[in-house]
């Protein structure tokens, strides 16, 4: 099991911002991996919200977060970030980072099927 460790969750009011971080193994920066953030809202299935393919550093977003969330990889720190702005109560969820070898690239990057390694999750709560 490859360790992925998230941090940065917390509680914020609607309209606020949070930045999540996920410590990743160094090999993910050196090789062609897909890295992503997923979330699971109360009573909902897990959904992909943002992904990046390290081979070309392109990014993909769910429609619900486009223009508000930004995924980025700091190769020097081996850390994947999710910058979340203009947060809404419906963004309340447990957020998890994931990594995989992109076997379906460029398809299914926001789907569970593309990922083999998962973090433990960090809670984000947005109050109205």
Short mmCIF file of the C-alpha atoms (twelve columns), coordinates in Angstrom:
data_MODEL
# 
_entry.id   MODEL 
# 
loop_
_atom_site.group_PDB 
_atom_site.id 
_atom_site.type_symbol 
_atom_site.label_atom_id 
_atom_site.label_alt_id 
_atom_site.label_comp_id 
_atom_site.label_asym_id 
_atom_site.label_seq_id 
_atom_site.Cartn_x 
_atom_site.Cartn_y 
_atom_site.Cartn_z 
_atom_site.pdbx_PDB_model_num 
ATOM 1   C CA . UNK A 1   0.000   0.000  0.000   1 
ATOM 2   C CA . UNK A 2   1.500   3.271  -1.117  1 
ATOM 3   C CA . UNK A 3   0.931   5.918  1.538   1 
ATOM 4   C CA . UNK A 4   -1.039  9.019  0.692   1 
ATOM 5   C CA . UNK A 5   -1.581  11.346 3.625   1 
ATOM 6   C CA . UNK A 6   -4.052  14.221 3.495   1 
ATOM 7   C CA . UNK A 7   -4.142  17.330 5.639   1 
ATOM 8   C CA . UNK A 8   -5.808  20.727 5.670   1 
ATOM 9   C CA . UNK A 9   -9.450  19.931 6.233   1 
ATOM 10  C CA . UNK A 10  -11.582 21.909 8.653   1 
ATOM 11  C CA . UNK A 11  -14.664 24.044 9.103   1 
ATOM 12  C CA . UNK A 12  -15.333 27.237 7.199   1 
ATOM 13  C CA . UNK A 13  -18.254 29.511 6.433   1 
ATOM 14  C CA . UNK A 14  -19.806 29.677 2.984   1 
ATOM 15  C CA . UNK A 15  -17.694 31.813 0.672   1 
ATOM 16  C CA . UNK A 16  -14.509 30.922 2.483   1 
ATOM 17  C CA . UNK A 17  -11.433 29.033 1.308   1 
ATOM 18  C CA . UNK A 18  -9.419  25.996 2.319   1 
ATOM 19  C CA . UNK A 19  -6.352  24.294 0.906   1 
ATOM 20  C CA . UNK A 20  -5.992  20.554 1.177   1 
ATOM 21  C CA . UNK A 21  -2.619  18.839 0.893   1 
ATOM 22  C CA . UNK A 22  -1.711  15.239 0.119   1 
ATOM 23  C CA . UNK A 23  1.817   13.977 0.710   1 
ATOM 24  C CA . UNK A 24  2.708   11.581 -2.104  1 
ATOM 25  C CA . UNK A 25  5.641   9.283  -2.848  1 
ATOM 26  C CA . UNK A 26  8.368   10.907 -4.948  1 
ATOM 27  C CA . UNK A 27  7.860   8.434  -7.803  1 
ATOM 28  C CA . UNK A 28  4.529   10.021 -8.677  1 
ATOM 29  C CA . UNK A 29  6.278   13.202 -9.729  1 
ATOM 30  C CA . UNK A 30  8.921   11.357 -11.738 1 
ATOM 31  C CA . UNK A 31  6.638   8.948  -13.590 1 
ATOM 32  C CA . UNK A 32  3.353   9.239  -15.434 1 
ATOM 33  C CA . UNK A 33  0.655   8.990  -12.816 1 
ATOM 34  C CA . UNK A 34  -2.836  10.303 -12.428 1 
ATOM 35  C CA . UNK A 35  -3.444  12.084 -9.152  1 
ATOM 36  C CA . UNK A 36  -6.865  13.172 -8.034  1 
ATOM 37  C CA . UNK A 37  -9.099  14.426 -5.293  1 
ATOM 38  C CA . UNK A 38  -12.360 12.661 -4.588  1 
ATOM 39  C CA . UNK A 39  -15.067 13.502 -2.095  1 
ATOM 40  C CA . UNK A 40  -17.917 11.713 -0.438  1 
ATOM 41  C CA . UNK A 41  -20.787 13.862 0.709   1 
ATOM 42  C CA . UNK A 42  -23.248 12.623 3.335   1 
ATOM 43  C CA . UNK A 43  -25.616 10.098 1.796   1 
ATOM 44  C CA . UNK A 44  -23.875 10.286 -1.593  1 
ATOM 45  C CA . UNK A 45  -21.497 8.115  -3.574  1 
ATOM 46  C CA . UNK A 46  -17.844 9.063  -3.835  1 
ATOM 47  C CA . UNK A 47  -17.196 11.427 -6.725  1 
ATOM 48  C CA . UNK A 48  -14.077 12.732 -8.419  1 
ATOM 49  C CA . UNK A 49  -13.723 16.495 -8.224  1 
ATOM 50  C CA . UNK A 50  -10.282 17.208 -9.708  1 
ATOM 51  C CA . UNK A 51  -7.483  15.268 -11.378 1 
ATOM 52  C CA . UNK A 52  -4.103  15.832 -12.968 1 
ATOM 53  C CA . UNK A 53  -1.943  13.689 -15.212 1 
ATOM 54  C CA . UNK A 54  1.712   14.163 -14.322 1 
ATOM 55  C CA . UNK A 55  2.875   13.211 -17.815 1 
ATOM 56  C CA . UNK A 56  1.696   16.532 -19.267 1 
ATOM 57  C CA . UNK A 57  0.450   18.388 -16.167 1 
ATOM 58  C CA . UNK A 58  -3.053  18.869 -17.522 1 
ATOM 59  C CA . UNK A 59  -6.009  19.142 -15.174 1 
ATOM 60  C CA . UNK A 60  -9.630  17.999 -15.114 1 
ATOM 61  C CA . UNK A 61  -12.523 19.168 -12.963 1 
ATOM 62  C CA . UNK A 62  -16.054 18.157 -12.165 1 
ATOM 63  C CA . UNK A 63  -18.577 20.717 -13.364 1 
ATOM 64  C CA . UNK A 64  -19.670 21.375 -9.802  1 
ATOM 65  C CA . UNK A 65  -16.249 22.769 -8.830  1 
ATOM 66  C CA . UNK A 66  -14.961 24.359 -12.049 1 
ATOM 67  C CA . UNK A 67  -13.772 27.904 -11.473 1 
ATOM 68  C CA . UNK A 68  -13.672 27.407 -7.686  1 
ATOM 69  C CA . UNK A 69  -11.222 24.532 -7.084  1 
ATOM 70  C CA . UNK A 70  -7.641  24.204 -8.362  1 
ATOM 71  C CA . UNK A 71  -5.542  21.046 -8.291  1 
ATOM 72  C CA . UNK A 72  -1.766  21.336 -8.410  1 
ATOM 73  C CA . UNK A 73  1.329   19.230 -7.777  1 
ATOM 74  C CA . UNK A 74  4.435   20.611 -6.106  1 
ATOM 75  C CA . UNK A 75  7.159   18.267 -7.315  1 
ATOM 76  C CA . UNK A 76  9.807   19.652 -4.997  1 
ATOM 77  C CA . UNK A 77  7.645   18.943 -1.957  1 
ATOM 78  C CA . UNK A 78  5.993   15.801 -3.414  1 
ATOM 79  C CA . UNK A 79  2.653   17.234 -2.402  1 
ATOM 80  C CA . UNK A 80  -0.663  17.376 -4.229  1 
ATOM 81  C CA . UNK A 81  -2.877  20.351 -3.374  1 
ATOM 82  C CA . UNK A 82  -6.527  21.217 -3.764  1 
ATOM 83  C CA . UNK A 83  -7.188  24.927 -3.418  1 
ATOM 84  C CA . UNK A 84  -10.894 25.437 -2.710  1 
ATOM 85  C CA . UNK A 85  -12.416 28.896 -2.997  1 
ATOM 86  C CA . UNK A 86  -15.957 30.243 -2.693  1 
ATOM 87  C CA . UNK A 87  -16.937 27.154 -0.733  1 
ATOM 88  C CA . UNK A 88  -20.593 26.217 -0.512  1 
ATOM 89  C CA . UNK A 89  -22.459 24.110 2.060   1 
ATOM 90  C CA . UNK A 90  -22.844 21.416 -0.595  1 
ATOM 91  C CA . UNK A 91  -19.052 21.064 -0.662  1 
ATOM 92  C CA . UNK A 92  -19.223 19.535 2.803   1 
ATOM 93  C CA . UNK A 93  -17.637 16.102 2.465   1 
ATOM 94  C CA . UNK A 94  -14.754 13.840 3.313   1 
ATOM 95  C CA . UNK A 95  -12.030 14.571 0.763   1 
ATOM 96  C CA . UNK A 96  -9.550  11.882 -0.261  1 
ATOM 97  C CA . UNK A 97  -6.554  11.954 -2.549  1 
ATOM 98  C CA . UNK A 98  -5.881  9.103  -4.944  1 
ATOM 99  C CA . UNK A 99  -3.147  7.910  -7.292  1 
ATOM 100 C CA . UNK A 100 -3.092  5.553  -10.240 1 
ATOM 101 C CA . UNK A 101 -1.161  4.614  -13.383 1 
ATOM 102 C CA . UNK A 102 -3.599  6.240  -15.824 1 
ATOM 103 C CA . UNK A 103 -4.391  3.034  -17.701 1 
ATOM 104 C CA . UNK A 104 -7.504  4.635  -19.185 1 
ATOM 105 C CA . UNK A 105 -5.981  8.052  -19.942 1 
ATOM 106 C CA . UNK A 106 -7.392  10.388 -21.177 1 
ATOM 107 C CA . UNK A 107 -10.689 8.862  -20.103 1 
ATOM 108 C CA . UNK A 108 -12.166 8.146  -16.670 1 
ATOM 109 C CA . UNK A 109 -9.823  10.476 -14.793 1 
ATOM 110 C CA . UNK A 110 -12.596 11.424 -12.376 1 
ATOM 111 C CA . UNK A 111 -13.674 7.815  -11.910 1 
ATOM 112 C CA . UNK A 112 -12.613 5.350  -9.213  1 
ATOM 113 C CA . UNK A 113 -11.532 2.881  -11.890 1 
ATOM 114 C CA . UNK A 114 -8.401  4.910  -12.690 1 
ATOM 115 C CA . UNK A 115 -6.996  4.810  -9.149  1 
ATOM 116 C CA . UNK A 116 -5.254  2.137  -7.139  1 
ATOM 117 C CA . UNK A 117 -4.036  4.007  -4.061  1 
ATOM 118 C CA . UNK A 118 -6.145  6.041  -1.651  1 
ATOM 119 C CA . UNK A 119 -5.572  8.220  1.363   1 
ATOM 120 C CA . UNK A 120 -7.582  8.117  4.585   1 
ATOM 121 C CA . UNK A 121 -9.527  11.295 3.935   1 
ATOM 122 C CA . UNK A 122 -9.898  14.688 5.553   1 
ATOM 123 C CA . UNK A 123 -13.205 16.314 6.532   1 
ATOM 124 C CA . UNK A 124 -14.345 19.629 5.099   1 
ATOM 125 C CA . UNK A 125 -17.417 21.254 6.626   1 
ATOM 126 C CA . UNK A 126 -18.943 24.399 5.127   1 
ATOM 127 C CA . UNK A 127 -21.619 26.197 7.126   1 
ATOM 128 C CA . UNK A 128 -24.166 28.612 5.688   1 
# 
